[in-house]
PDB file of C-alpha atoms in Angstrom:
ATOM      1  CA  UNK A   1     -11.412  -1.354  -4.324  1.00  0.00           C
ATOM      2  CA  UNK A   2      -8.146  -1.957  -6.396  1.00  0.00           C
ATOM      3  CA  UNK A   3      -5.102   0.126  -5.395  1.00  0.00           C
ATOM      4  CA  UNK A   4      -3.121   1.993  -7.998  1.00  0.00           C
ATOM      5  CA  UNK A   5       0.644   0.331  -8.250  1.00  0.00           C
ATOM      6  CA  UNK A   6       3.688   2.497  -7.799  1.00  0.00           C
ATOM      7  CA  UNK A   7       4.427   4.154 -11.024  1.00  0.00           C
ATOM      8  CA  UNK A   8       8.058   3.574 -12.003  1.00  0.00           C
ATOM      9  CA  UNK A   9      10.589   5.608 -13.250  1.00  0.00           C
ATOM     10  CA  UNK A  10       8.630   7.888 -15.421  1.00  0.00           C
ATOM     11  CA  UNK A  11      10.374   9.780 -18.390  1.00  0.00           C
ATOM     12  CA  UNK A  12      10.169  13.898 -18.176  1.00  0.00           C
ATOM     13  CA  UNK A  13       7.349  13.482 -21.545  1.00  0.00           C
ATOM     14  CA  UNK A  14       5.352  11.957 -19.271  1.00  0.00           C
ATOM     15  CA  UNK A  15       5.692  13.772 -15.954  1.00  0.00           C
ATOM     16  CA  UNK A  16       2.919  15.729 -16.689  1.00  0.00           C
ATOM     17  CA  UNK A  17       0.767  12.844 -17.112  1.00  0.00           C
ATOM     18  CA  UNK A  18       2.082  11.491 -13.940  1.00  0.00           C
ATOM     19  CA  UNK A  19       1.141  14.500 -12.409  1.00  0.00           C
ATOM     20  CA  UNK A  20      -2.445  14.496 -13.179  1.00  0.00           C
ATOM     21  CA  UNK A  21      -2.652  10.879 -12.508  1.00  0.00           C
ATOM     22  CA  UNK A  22      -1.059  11.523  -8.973  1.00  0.00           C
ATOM     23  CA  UNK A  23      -3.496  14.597  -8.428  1.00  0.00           C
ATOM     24  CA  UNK A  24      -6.543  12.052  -9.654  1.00  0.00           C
ATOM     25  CA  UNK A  25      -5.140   8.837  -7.056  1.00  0.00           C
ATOM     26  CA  UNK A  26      -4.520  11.576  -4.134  1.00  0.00           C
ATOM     27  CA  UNK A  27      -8.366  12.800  -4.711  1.00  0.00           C
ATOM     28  CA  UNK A  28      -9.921   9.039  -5.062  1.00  0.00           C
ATOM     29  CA  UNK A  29      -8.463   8.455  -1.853  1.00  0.00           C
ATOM     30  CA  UNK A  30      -9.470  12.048  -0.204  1.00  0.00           C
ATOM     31  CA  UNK A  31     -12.653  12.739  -1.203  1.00  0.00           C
ATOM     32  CA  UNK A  32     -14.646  10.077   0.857  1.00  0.00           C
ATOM     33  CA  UNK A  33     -12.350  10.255   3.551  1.00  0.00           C
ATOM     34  CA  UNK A  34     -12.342  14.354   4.386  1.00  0.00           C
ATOM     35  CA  UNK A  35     -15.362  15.762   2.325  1.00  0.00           C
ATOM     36  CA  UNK A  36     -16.780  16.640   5.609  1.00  0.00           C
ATOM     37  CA  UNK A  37     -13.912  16.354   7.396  1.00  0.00           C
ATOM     38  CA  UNK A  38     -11.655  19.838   6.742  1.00  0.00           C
ATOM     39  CA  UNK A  39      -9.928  19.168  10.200  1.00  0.00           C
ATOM     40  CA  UNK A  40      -8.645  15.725   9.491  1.00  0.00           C
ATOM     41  CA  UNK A  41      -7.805  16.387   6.010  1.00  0.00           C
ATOM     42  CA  UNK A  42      -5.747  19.734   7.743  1.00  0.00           C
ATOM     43  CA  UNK A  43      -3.844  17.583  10.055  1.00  0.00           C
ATOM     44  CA  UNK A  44      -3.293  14.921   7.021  1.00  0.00           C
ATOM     45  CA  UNK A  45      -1.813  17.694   5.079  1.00  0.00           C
ATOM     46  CA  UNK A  46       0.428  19.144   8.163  1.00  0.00           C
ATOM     47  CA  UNK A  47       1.751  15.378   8.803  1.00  0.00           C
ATOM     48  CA  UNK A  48       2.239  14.897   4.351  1.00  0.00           C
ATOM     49  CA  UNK A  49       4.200  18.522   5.035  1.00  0.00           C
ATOM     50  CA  UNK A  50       6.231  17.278   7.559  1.00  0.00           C
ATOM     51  CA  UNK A  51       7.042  13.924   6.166  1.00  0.00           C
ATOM     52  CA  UNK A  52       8.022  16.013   2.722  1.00  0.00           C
ATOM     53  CA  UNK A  53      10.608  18.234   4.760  1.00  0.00           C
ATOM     54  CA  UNK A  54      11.910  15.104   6.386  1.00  0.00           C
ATOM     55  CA  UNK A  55      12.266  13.448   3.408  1.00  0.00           C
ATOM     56  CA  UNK A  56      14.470  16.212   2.261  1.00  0.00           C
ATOM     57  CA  UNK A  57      16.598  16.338   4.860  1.00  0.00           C
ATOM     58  CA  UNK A  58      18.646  13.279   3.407  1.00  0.00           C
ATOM     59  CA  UNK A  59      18.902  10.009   3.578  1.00  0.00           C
ATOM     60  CA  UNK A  60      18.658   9.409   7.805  1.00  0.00           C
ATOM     61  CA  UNK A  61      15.043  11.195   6.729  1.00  0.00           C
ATOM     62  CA  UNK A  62      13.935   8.775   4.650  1.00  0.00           C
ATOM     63  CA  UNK A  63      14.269   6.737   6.720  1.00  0.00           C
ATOM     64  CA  UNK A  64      12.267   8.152   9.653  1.00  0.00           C
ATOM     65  CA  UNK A  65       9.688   8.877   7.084  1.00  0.00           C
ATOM     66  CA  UNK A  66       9.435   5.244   6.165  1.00  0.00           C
ATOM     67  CA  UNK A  67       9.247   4.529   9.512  1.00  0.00           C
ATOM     68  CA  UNK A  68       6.302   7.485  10.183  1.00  0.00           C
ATOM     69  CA  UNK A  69       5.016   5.511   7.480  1.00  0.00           C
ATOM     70  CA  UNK A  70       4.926   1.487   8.892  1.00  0.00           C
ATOM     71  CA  UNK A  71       3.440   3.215  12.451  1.00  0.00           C
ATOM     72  CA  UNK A  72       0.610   5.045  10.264  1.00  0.00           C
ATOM     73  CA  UNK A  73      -0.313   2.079   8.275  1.00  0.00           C
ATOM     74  CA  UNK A  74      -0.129  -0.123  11.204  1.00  0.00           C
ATOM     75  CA  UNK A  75      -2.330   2.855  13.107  1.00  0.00           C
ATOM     76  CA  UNK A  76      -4.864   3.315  10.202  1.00  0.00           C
ATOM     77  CA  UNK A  77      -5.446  -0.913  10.037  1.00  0.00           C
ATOM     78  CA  UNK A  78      -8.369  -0.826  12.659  1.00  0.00           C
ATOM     79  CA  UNK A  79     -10.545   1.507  10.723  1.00  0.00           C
ATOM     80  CA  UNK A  80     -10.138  -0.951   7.418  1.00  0.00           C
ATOM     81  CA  UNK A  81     -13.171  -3.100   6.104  1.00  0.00           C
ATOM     82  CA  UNK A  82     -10.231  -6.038   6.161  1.00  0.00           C
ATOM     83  CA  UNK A  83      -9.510  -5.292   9.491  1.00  0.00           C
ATOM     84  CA  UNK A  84     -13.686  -5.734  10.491  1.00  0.00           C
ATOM     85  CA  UNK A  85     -13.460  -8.709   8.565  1.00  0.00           C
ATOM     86  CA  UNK A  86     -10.607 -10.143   9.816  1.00  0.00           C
ATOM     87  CA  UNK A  87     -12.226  -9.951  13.501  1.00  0.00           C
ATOM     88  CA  UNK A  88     -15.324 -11.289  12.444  1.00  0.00           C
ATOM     89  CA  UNK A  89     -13.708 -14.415  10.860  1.00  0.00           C
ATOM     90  CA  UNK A  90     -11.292 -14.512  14.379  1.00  0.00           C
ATOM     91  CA  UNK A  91     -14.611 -14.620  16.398  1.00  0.00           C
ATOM     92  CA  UNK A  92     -15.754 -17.354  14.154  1.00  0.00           C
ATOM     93  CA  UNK A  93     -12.643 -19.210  14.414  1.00  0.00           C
ATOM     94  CA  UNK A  94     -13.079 -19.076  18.380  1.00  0.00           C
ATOM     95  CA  UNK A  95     -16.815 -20.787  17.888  1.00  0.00           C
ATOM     96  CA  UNK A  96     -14.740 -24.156  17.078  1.00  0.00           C
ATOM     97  CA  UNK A  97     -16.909 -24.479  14.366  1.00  0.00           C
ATOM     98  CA  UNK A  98     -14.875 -23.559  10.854  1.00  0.00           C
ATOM     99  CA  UNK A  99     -13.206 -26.009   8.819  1.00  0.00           C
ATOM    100  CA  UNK A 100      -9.327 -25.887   9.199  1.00  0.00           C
ATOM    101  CA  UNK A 101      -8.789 -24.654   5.837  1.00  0.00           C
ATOM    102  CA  UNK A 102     -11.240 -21.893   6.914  1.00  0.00           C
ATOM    103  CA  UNK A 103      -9.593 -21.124   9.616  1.00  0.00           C
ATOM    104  CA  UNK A 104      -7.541 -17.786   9.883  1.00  0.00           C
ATOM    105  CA  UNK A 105      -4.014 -19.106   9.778  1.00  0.00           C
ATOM    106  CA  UNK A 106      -5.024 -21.202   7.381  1.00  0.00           C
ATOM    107  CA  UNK A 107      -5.954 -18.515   5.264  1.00  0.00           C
ATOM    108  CA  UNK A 108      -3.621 -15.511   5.942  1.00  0.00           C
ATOM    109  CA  UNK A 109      -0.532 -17.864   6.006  1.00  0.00           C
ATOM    110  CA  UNK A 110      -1.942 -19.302   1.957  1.00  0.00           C
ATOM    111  CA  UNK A 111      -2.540 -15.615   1.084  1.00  0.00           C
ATOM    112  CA  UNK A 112       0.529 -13.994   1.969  1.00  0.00           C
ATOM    113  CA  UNK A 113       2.971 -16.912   0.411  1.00  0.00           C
ATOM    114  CA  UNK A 114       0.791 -16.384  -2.647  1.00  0.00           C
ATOM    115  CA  UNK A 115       1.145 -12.468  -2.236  1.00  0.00           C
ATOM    116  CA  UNK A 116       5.178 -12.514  -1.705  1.00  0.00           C
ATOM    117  CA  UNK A 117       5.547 -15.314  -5.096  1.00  0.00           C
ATOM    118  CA  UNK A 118       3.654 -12.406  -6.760  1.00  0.00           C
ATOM    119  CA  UNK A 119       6.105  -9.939  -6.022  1.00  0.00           C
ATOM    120  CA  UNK A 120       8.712 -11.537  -6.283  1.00  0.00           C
ATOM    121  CA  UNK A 121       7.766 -12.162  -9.508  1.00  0.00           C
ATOM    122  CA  UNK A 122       6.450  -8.339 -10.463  1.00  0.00           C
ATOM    123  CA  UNK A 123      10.525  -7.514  -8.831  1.00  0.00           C
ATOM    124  CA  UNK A 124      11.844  -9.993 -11.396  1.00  0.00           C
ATOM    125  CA  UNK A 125      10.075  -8.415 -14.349  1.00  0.00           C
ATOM    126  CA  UNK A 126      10.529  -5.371 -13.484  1.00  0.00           C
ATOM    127  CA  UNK A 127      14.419  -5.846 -13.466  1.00  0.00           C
ATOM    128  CA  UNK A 128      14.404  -7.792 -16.999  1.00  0.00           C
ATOM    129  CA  UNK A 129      12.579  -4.648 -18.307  1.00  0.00           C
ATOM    130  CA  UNK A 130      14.740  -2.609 -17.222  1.00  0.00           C
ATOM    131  CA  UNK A 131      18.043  -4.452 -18.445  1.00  0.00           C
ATOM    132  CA  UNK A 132      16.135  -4.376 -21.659  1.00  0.00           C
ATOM    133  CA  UNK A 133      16.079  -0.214 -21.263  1.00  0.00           C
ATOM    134  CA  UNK A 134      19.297  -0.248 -20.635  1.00  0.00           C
ATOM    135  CA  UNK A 135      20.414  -2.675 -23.977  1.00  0.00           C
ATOM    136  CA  UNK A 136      18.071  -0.346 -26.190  1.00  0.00           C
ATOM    137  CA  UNK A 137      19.678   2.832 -25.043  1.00  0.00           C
ATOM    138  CA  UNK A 138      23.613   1.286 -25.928  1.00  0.00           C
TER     139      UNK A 138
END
């Protein structure tokens, strides 16, 4: 399932778009997750409060919220369909019987270098687009 990308700077004409768009990314992710589930999506919502008031508190906040974040990703990675898959190619890796460039180092190491030249590259163009902003508004 693609993720949506981080939505830049967005001009005030558009933060009504934005909203909706937010609202519609929040629910794609929700609804499977806590249809049946009003006591998970009720703690969800009393951590997203507390992260929010953290957040505001400045920027020593932020930064504990980014790091509530990194432990909740790393905490949520064991109920992913990557993670299942990951184990299942790990236990196939231990038979002896995959190909090297089958094999899971093999693989993750290719991916991620191919994943970090991709963003360094989305960084890059997102900084030449915004110098180009900036020239236009001069």
């Amino acid at each position: 399932m693609p993720h949506p990308k981080p939505a830049a700077s967005i001009p005030e004409s558009e933060e009504g778009d934005n909203d909706a768009r937010l609202t519609e990314n929040w629910s794609d992710a929700f609804e499977p997750a806590f249809c049946k589930d009003s006591a998970g999506a009720d703690s969800l919502a009393h951590l997203l409060f507390s992260l929010r008031e953290t957040v505001q508190t400045g920027s020593a906040g932020v930064s504990q919220a980014l790091d509530v974040l990194s432990v909740g990703i790393r905490t949520i990675y064991p109920y992913t369909e990557e993670y299942k898959l990951s184990l299942r190619l790990y236990q196939l890796y231990l038979t002896g019987h995959l190909k090297p460039e089958n094999e899971p180092r093999q693989l993750l190491e290719g991916a991620i270098e191919r994943g970090m030249i991709e963003i360094k590259r989305a960084i890059a163009l997102e900084q030449k687009r915004k110098k180009r902003g900036t020239k236009k508004r001069r």
